[in-house]
PDB file of C-alpha atoms and ligand atoms in Angstrom:
ATOM      1  CA  MET K   1       3.063  -3.586  10.750  1.00 95.00           C
ATOM      2  CA  ARG K   2       5.593  -0.748   9.727  1.00 97.00           C
ATOM      3  CA  VAL K   3       4.181   2.905   9.929  1.00 98.00           C
ATOM      4  CA  LEU K   4       5.512   6.078   8.981  1.00 98.00           C
ATOM      5  CA  VAL K   5       3.786   9.244  10.445  1.00 98.00           C
ATOM      6  CA  VAL K   6       4.742  12.697   8.645  1.00 98.00           C
ATOM      7  CA  VAL K   7       3.727  15.762  10.399  1.00 98.00           C
ATOM      8  CA  GLU K   8       3.869  19.353  10.099  1.00 98.00           C
ATOM      9  CA  SER K   9       3.039  21.422  13.061  1.00 98.00           C
ATOM     10  CA  LEU K  10       3.805  25.086  13.898  1.00 98.00           C
ATOM     11  CA  PHE K  11       2.533  25.180  17.399  1.00 98.00           C
ATOM     12  CA  GLY K  12       3.245  21.735  18.412  1.00 98.00           C
ATOM     13  CA  ASN K  13      -0.583  20.391  18.857  1.00 98.00           C
ATOM     14  CA  THR K  14      -0.518  18.091  15.336  1.00 98.00           C
ATOM     15  CA  HIS K  15       2.890  16.965  16.759  1.00 98.00           C
ATOM     16  CA  ALA K  16       1.301  16.002  20.083  1.00 98.00           C
ATOM     17  CA  ILE K  17      -1.547  13.964  17.862  1.00 98.00           C
ATOM     18  CA  ALA K  18       0.847  12.618  15.725  1.00 98.00           C
ATOM     19  CA  ARG K  19       2.736  11.367  19.018  1.00 98.00           C
ATOM     20  CA  ALA K  20      -0.196   9.845  20.622  1.00 98.00           C
ATOM     21  CA  VAL K  21      -1.040   8.005  17.656  1.00 98.00           C
ATOM     22  CA  ALA K  22       2.391   6.480  17.517  1.00 98.00           C
ATOM     23  CA  GLU K  23       2.361   5.822  20.738  1.00 98.00           C
ATOM     24  CA  ARG K  24      -0.927   3.600  20.506  1.00 98.00           C
ATOM     25  CA  LEU K  25       0.388   2.038  17.382  1.00 98.00           C
ATOM     26  CA  ARG K  26       3.413   0.758  19.238  1.00 98.00           C
ATOM     27  CA  GLU K  27       1.691  -0.504  22.062  1.00 97.00           C
ATOM     28  CA  ASP K  28      -0.312  -2.524  19.613  1.00 94.00           C
ATOM     29  CA  GLY K  29       3.099  -4.078  18.032  1.00 96.00           C
ATOM     30  CA  ALA K  30       3.613  -1.757  15.089  1.00 97.00           C
ATOM     31  CA  GLU K  31       7.123  -0.228  14.183  1.00 97.00           C
ATOM     32  CA  VAL K  32       6.388   3.432  13.938  1.00 98.00           C
ATOM     33  CA  GLU K  33       8.629   6.284  12.655  1.00 97.00           C
ATOM     34  CA  VAL K  34       7.542  10.009  13.530  1.00 98.00           C
ATOM     35  CA  VAL K  35       9.120  12.265  11.054  1.00 98.00           C
ATOM     36  CA  ASP K  36       8.625  16.334  10.394  1.00 98.00           C
ATOM     37  CA  ALA K  37       7.407  16.973   6.823  1.00 98.00           C
ATOM     38  CA  ALA K  38      10.379  19.168   6.337  1.00 98.00           C
ATOM     39  CA  SER K  39      12.721  16.371   6.744  1.00 97.00           C
ATOM     40  CA  ALA K  40      10.810  13.353   5.592  1.00 97.00           C
ATOM     41  CA  GLY K  41      12.159  11.763   2.199  1.00 95.00           C
ATOM     42  CA  PRO K  42      10.242  11.160  -0.994  1.00 96.00           C
ATOM     43  CA  ARG K  43       9.788   7.293  -1.000  1.00 94.00           C
ATOM     44  CA  LEU K  44       7.155   5.514   1.063  1.00 95.00           C
ATOM     45  CA  ASP K  45       7.926   1.742   0.105  1.00 85.00           C
ATOM     46  CA  GLY K  46       9.544   0.876   3.147  1.00 91.00           C
ATOM     47  CA  ALA K  47       6.005   1.546   4.979  1.00 97.00           C
ATOM     48  CA  ASP K  48       2.853  -0.558   5.028  1.00 97.00           C
ATOM     49  CA  LEU K  49       0.974   2.681   6.224  1.00 98.00           C
ATOM     50  CA  VAL K  50       1.756   6.222   6.252  1.00 98.00           C
ATOM     51  CA  LEU K  51      -0.281   8.645   8.278  1.00 98.00           C
ATOM     52  CA  ALA K  52       0.271  12.398   7.316  1.00 98.00           C
ATOM     53  CA  GLY K  53      -0.993  15.106   9.380  1.00 98.00           C
ATOM     54  CA  ALA K  54      -0.960  18.909   9.160  1.00 98.00           C
ATOM     55  CA  PRO K  55      -2.686  21.959  10.963  1.00 98.00           C
ATOM     56  CA  THR K  56      -5.577  23.301   8.966  1.00 98.00           C
ATOM     57  CA  HIS K  57      -4.693  26.842   7.663  1.00 97.00           C
ATOM     58  CA  ASN K  58      -7.165  29.286   5.855  1.00 96.00           C
ATOM     59  CA  LEU K  59      -9.330  25.586   5.214  1.00 95.00           C
ATOM     60  CA  GLY K  60      -6.535  23.794   3.800  1.00 97.00           C
ATOM     61  CA  LEU K  61      -3.169  23.005   3.894  1.00 98.00           C
ATOM     62  CA  PRO K  62      -0.422  25.472   5.409  1.00 98.00           C
ATOM     63  CA  THR K  63       1.433  27.661   2.837  1.00 98.00           C
ATOM     64  CA  ASP K  64       4.586  29.765   3.198  1.00 98.00           C
ATOM     65  CA  ARG K  65       2.495  32.945   3.862  1.00 98.00           C
ATOM     66  CA  SER K  66       0.328  31.128   6.480  1.00 98.00           C
ATOM     67  CA  ARG K  67       3.102  29.862   8.130  1.00 98.00           C
ATOM     68  CA  ALA K  68       4.623  33.125   8.402  1.00 98.00           C
ATOM     69  CA  SER K  69       1.716  34.448   9.967  1.00 98.00           C
ATOM     70  CA  ALA K  70       1.677  31.587  12.598  1.00 98.00           C
ATOM     71  CA  VAL K  71       5.203  32.399  13.258  1.00 98.00           C
ATOM     72  CA  ASP K  72       4.126  36.210  13.799  1.00 98.00           C
ATOM     73  CA  ARG K  73       1.772  34.728  16.347  1.00 97.00           C
ATOM     74  CA  GLY K  74       4.352  32.784  18.090  1.00 97.00           C
ATOM     75  CA  ALA K  75       5.062  29.553  16.218  1.00 98.00           C
ATOM     76  CA  GLN K  76       8.234  27.825  15.437  1.00 93.00           C
ATOM     77  CA  PRO K  77       9.392  28.472  12.110  1.00 95.00           C
ATOM     78  CA  VAL K  78       9.408  25.265   9.852  1.00 95.00           C
ATOM     79  CA  SER K  79      11.232  25.405   6.433  1.00 95.00           C
ATOM     80  CA  SER K  80       8.729  23.380   4.688  1.00 97.00           C
ATOM     81  CA  GLY K  81       5.611  21.130   5.163  1.00 98.00           C
ATOM     82  CA  LEU K  82       3.087  18.704   4.292  1.00 98.00           C
ATOM     83  CA  ARG K  83       1.900  20.388   1.189  1.00 98.00           C
ATOM     84  CA  GLU K  84       5.716  20.311  -0.217  1.00 98.00           C
ATOM     85  CA  TRP K  85       6.270  16.817   0.878  1.00 98.00           C
ATOM     86  CA  ILE K  86       3.135  15.664  -1.001  1.00 98.00           C
ATOM     87  CA  GLY K  87       4.429  17.733  -4.078  1.00 97.00           C
ATOM     88  CA  ALA K  88       7.843  15.950  -4.174  1.00 97.00           C
ATOM     89  CA  LEU K  89       6.382  12.363  -3.397  1.00 97.00           C
ATOM     90  CA  GLU K  90       7.459   9.474  -5.619  1.00 94.00           C
ATOM     91  CA  ALA K  91       4.821   7.003  -6.826  1.00 92.00           C
ATOM     92  CA  SER K  92       3.706   4.399  -4.404  1.00 95.00           C
ATOM     93  CA  SER K  93       1.116   1.910  -3.626  1.00 95.00           C
ATOM     94  CA  THR K  94       1.468   2.269   0.205  1.00 97.00           C
ATOM     95  CA  PRO K  95      -1.988   3.612   1.645  1.00 97.00           C
ATOM     96  CA  VAL K  96      -1.667   7.091   3.172  1.00 98.00           C
ATOM     97  CA  VAL K  97      -4.064   8.004   5.678  1.00 98.00           C
ATOM     98  CA  THR K  98      -4.349  11.897   6.613  1.00 98.00           C
ATOM     99  CA  PHE K  99      -5.443  13.670   9.877  1.00 98.00           C
ATOM    100  CA  ALA K 100      -5.290  17.193  10.642  1.00 98.00           C
ATOM    101  CA  THR K 101      -5.885  19.741  13.517  1.00 98.00           C
ATOM    102  CA  LYS K 102      -8.452  22.597  13.512  1.00 97.00           C
ATOM    103  CA  VAL K 103     -10.328  25.158  15.714  1.00 95.00           C
ATOM    104  CA  GLU K 104     -13.815  23.892  16.671  1.00 83.00           C
ATOM    105  CA  GLY K 105     -16.687  25.674  15.095  1.00 77.00           C
ATOM    106  CA  ARG K 106     -14.742  27.248  12.089  1.00 66.00           C
ATOM    107  CA  PHE K 107     -15.814  26.303   8.497  1.00 71.00           C
ATOM    108  CA  SER K 108     -15.760  22.805   7.160  1.00 76.00           C
ATOM    109  CA  GLY K 109     -12.366  22.975   5.267  1.00 89.00           C
ATOM    110  CA  SER K 110      -9.482  21.247   6.855  1.00 96.00           C
ATOM    111  CA  ALA K 111      -5.946  20.252   5.770  1.00 98.00           C
ATOM    112  CA  SER K 112      -6.933  16.432   5.998  1.00 98.00           C
ATOM    113  CA  LYS K 113      -9.253  16.815   3.436  1.00 97.00           C
ATOM    114  CA  ALA K 114      -7.148  18.940   1.272  1.00 98.00           C
ATOM    115  CA  ALA K 115      -3.920  16.687   1.762  1.00 98.00           C
ATOM    116  CA  ALA K 116      -6.062  13.633   0.744  1.00 98.00           C
ATOM    117  CA  LYS K 117      -7.020  15.398  -2.353  1.00 98.00           C
ATOM    118  CA  LEU K 118      -3.523  16.525  -3.430  1.00 98.00           C
ATOM    119  CA  LEU K 119      -2.324  12.946  -2.744  1.00 98.00           C
ATOM    120  CA  ARG K 120      -5.134  11.503  -4.975  1.00 97.00           C
ATOM    121  CA  ARG K 121      -4.077  13.918  -7.516  1.00 96.00           C
ATOM    122  CA  ARG K 122      -0.561  12.695  -7.541  1.00 95.00           C
ATOM    123  CA  GLY K 123      -1.854   9.073  -8.000  1.00 95.00           C
ATOM    124  CA  LEU K 124      -1.307   7.802  -4.495  1.00 96.00           C
ATOM    125  CA  SER K 125      -3.753   5.623  -2.606  1.00 96.00           C
ATOM    126  CA  ALA K 126      -5.211   8.344   0.292  1.00 98.00           C
ATOM    127  CA  GLN K 127      -8.069   8.354   2.288  1.00 97.00           C
ATOM    128  CA  GLN K 128      -8.946  11.198   4.740  1.00 97.00           C
ATOM    129  CA  GLY K 129      -8.859  10.422   8.484  1.00 97.00           C
ATOM    130  CA  THR K 130      -9.786  12.473  11.153  1.00 96.00           C
ATOM    131  CA  ASP K 131      -9.573  15.929  12.411  1.00 97.00           C
ATOM    132  CA  PHE K 132      -8.778  16.882  15.985  1.00 97.00           C
ATOM    133  CA  VAL K 133      -9.829  20.093  17.913  1.00 97.00           C
ATOM    134  CA  VAL K 134      -7.865  22.856  19.407  1.00 97.00           C
ATOM    135  CA  ALA K 135      -9.032  25.636  21.724  1.00 95.00           C
ATOM    136  CA  GLY K 136      -7.694  28.512  19.642  1.00 94.00           C
ATOM    137  CA  THR K 137      -4.867  29.034  16.908  1.00 96.00           C
ATOM    138  CA  ALA K 138      -2.028  28.444  19.367  1.00 97.00           C
ATOM    139  CA  GLY K 139      -3.785  25.356  21.182  1.00 97.00           C
ATOM    140  CA  PRO K 140      -4.107  23.429  23.217  1.00 97.00           C
ATOM    141  CA  LEU K 141      -5.719  20.544  22.113  1.00 98.00           C
ATOM    142  CA  THR K 142      -9.380  20.403  23.494  1.00 97.00           C
ATOM    143  CA  GLU K 143      -9.868  18.200  26.579  1.00 97.00           C
ATOM    144  CA  GLY K 144     -10.087  14.332  25.482  1.00 98.00           C
ATOM    145  CA  GLU K 145      -8.595  14.796  21.919  1.00 98.00           C
ATOM    146  CA  THR K 146      -5.410  13.135  22.595  1.00 98.00           C
ATOM    147  CA  ASP K 147      -7.381  10.188  23.965  1.00 98.00           C
ATOM    148  CA  ARG K 148      -9.556  10.470  20.836  1.00 98.00           C
ATOM    149  CA  ALA K 149      -5.919  10.049  18.879  1.00 98.00           C
ATOM    150  CA  ARG K 150      -5.329   7.070  20.673  1.00 98.00           C
ATOM    151  CA  GLU K 151      -8.746   5.417  20.132  1.00 98.00           C
ATOM    152  CA  TRP K 152      -8.223   6.482  16.390  1.00 98.00           C
ATOM    153  CA  ALA K 153      -5.072   4.646  15.882  1.00 98.00           C
ATOM    154  CA  THR K 154      -6.744   1.601  16.936  1.00 96.00           C
ATOM    155  CA  THR K 155      -8.933   1.933  13.759  1.00 96.00           C
ATOM    156  CA  LEU K 156      -5.768   1.882  11.494  1.00 94.00           C
ATOM    157  CA  HIS K 157      -4.772  -1.725  11.564  1.00 73.00           C
ATOM    158  CA  THR K 158      -4.366  -3.270   8.077  1.00 55.00           C
TER     159      THR K 158
HETATM  160  C1  LIG U 201      -2.754  31.621   9.365  1.00 83.67           C
HETATM  161  C2  LIG U 201      -3.612  30.632   9.894  1.00 83.67           C
HETATM  162  C3  LIG U 201      -4.970  30.206   9.439  1.00 83.67           C
HETATM  163  C4  LIG U 201      -5.765  29.563   9.990  1.00 83.67           C
HETATM  164  N1  LIG U 201      -6.551  29.122   9.324  1.00 83.67           N
HETATM  165  C5  LIG U 201      -7.573  28.082  10.152  1.00 83.67           C
HETATM  166  C6  LIG U 201      -8.762  27.767   9.496  1.00 83.67           C
HETATM  167  O1  LIG U 201      -9.107  27.830   8.112  1.00 83.67           O
HETATM  168  N2  LIG U 201      -9.953  26.886  10.044  1.00 83.67           N
HETATM  169  C7  LIG U 201      -9.522  26.164  11.269  1.00 83.67           C
HETATM  170  O2  LIG U 201     -10.210  25.527  11.849  1.00 83.67           O
HETATM  171  N3  LIG U 201      -8.388  26.836  11.807  1.00 83.67           N
HETATM  172  C8  LIG U 201      -7.193  27.497  11.249  1.00 83.67           C
HETATM  173  N4  LIG U 201      -6.376  28.059  11.969  1.00 83.67           N
HETATM  174  C9  LIG U 201      -5.812  27.390  13.350  1.00 83.67           C
HETATM  175  C10 LIG U 201      -4.955  26.405  13.178  1.00 83.67           C
HETATM  176  O3  LIG U 201      -5.667  24.992  12.592  1.00 83.67           O
HETATM  177  C11 LIG U 201      -4.212  25.959  14.384  1.00 83.67           C
HETATM  178  O4  LIG U 201      -3.281  26.994  14.774  1.00 83.67           O
HETATM  179  C12 LIG U 201      -3.720  24.469  14.264  1.00 83.67           C
HETATM  180  O5  LIG U 201      -4.617  23.612  14.475  1.00 83.67           O
HETATM  181  C13 LIG U 201      -2.568  24.256  15.407  1.00 83.67           C
HETATM  182  O6  LIG U 201      -1.948  23.306  15.272  1.00 83.67           O
HETATM  183  P1  LIG U 201      -0.272  23.010  15.359  1.00 83.67           P
HETATM  184  O7  LIG U 201      -0.009  23.352  16.534  1.00 83.67           O
HETATM  185  O8  LIG U 201       0.199  21.987  14.920  1.00 83.67           O
HETATM  186  O9  LIG U 201       0.272  24.186  14.343  1.00 83.67           O
HETATM  187  C14 LIG U 201      -5.175  29.046  11.410  1.00 83.67           C
HETATM  188  C15 LIG U 201      -3.973  29.279  11.757  1.00 83.67           C
HETATM  189  C16 LIG U 201      -3.421  30.237  11.069  1.00 83.67           C
HETATM  190  C17 LIG U 201      -1.930  30.252  11.818  1.00 83.67           C
END
């Protein structure tokens, strides 16, 4: 199975989830590539499965404005993210499963839900996956979340 993991991450937590998922998938024999959303291409056809992850900003996907706000709080700037990548995607029948990070106890919106909705609106086959919890805006991931990511990876076999 060839898996492409496309990820946006301002403080590194969503990236850590992507790495944990990729590591587990590789252990199970998959060929996995992890790419930043800012540099991911518009074609999905080379992959059997695409995983798309982003941090939750304002109950949904990050925008230029919310990214600037993250940078004000010490995050690394990114030139674009998952929202823009989805906006430029070519039509494909490759299934996409979304994931996100969010702060525990906040409202119910999440980047994984928003990304799945946006992908479906563009005609792609998308499913909302799982959200992983961070302790605060900059992280860290709460205890056990990296293990939960590895476990989640085992449910993704096609
Ligand atoms: C501008 C901004 C808005 C945010 N809004 C939300 C939110 O609506 N819900 C939530 O659970 N977390 C929110 N957060 C916290 C992020 O989800 C958290 O920074 C992110 O999960 C960290 O992931 P990263 O290290 O990959 O950037 C927000 C963070 C920022 C910077």
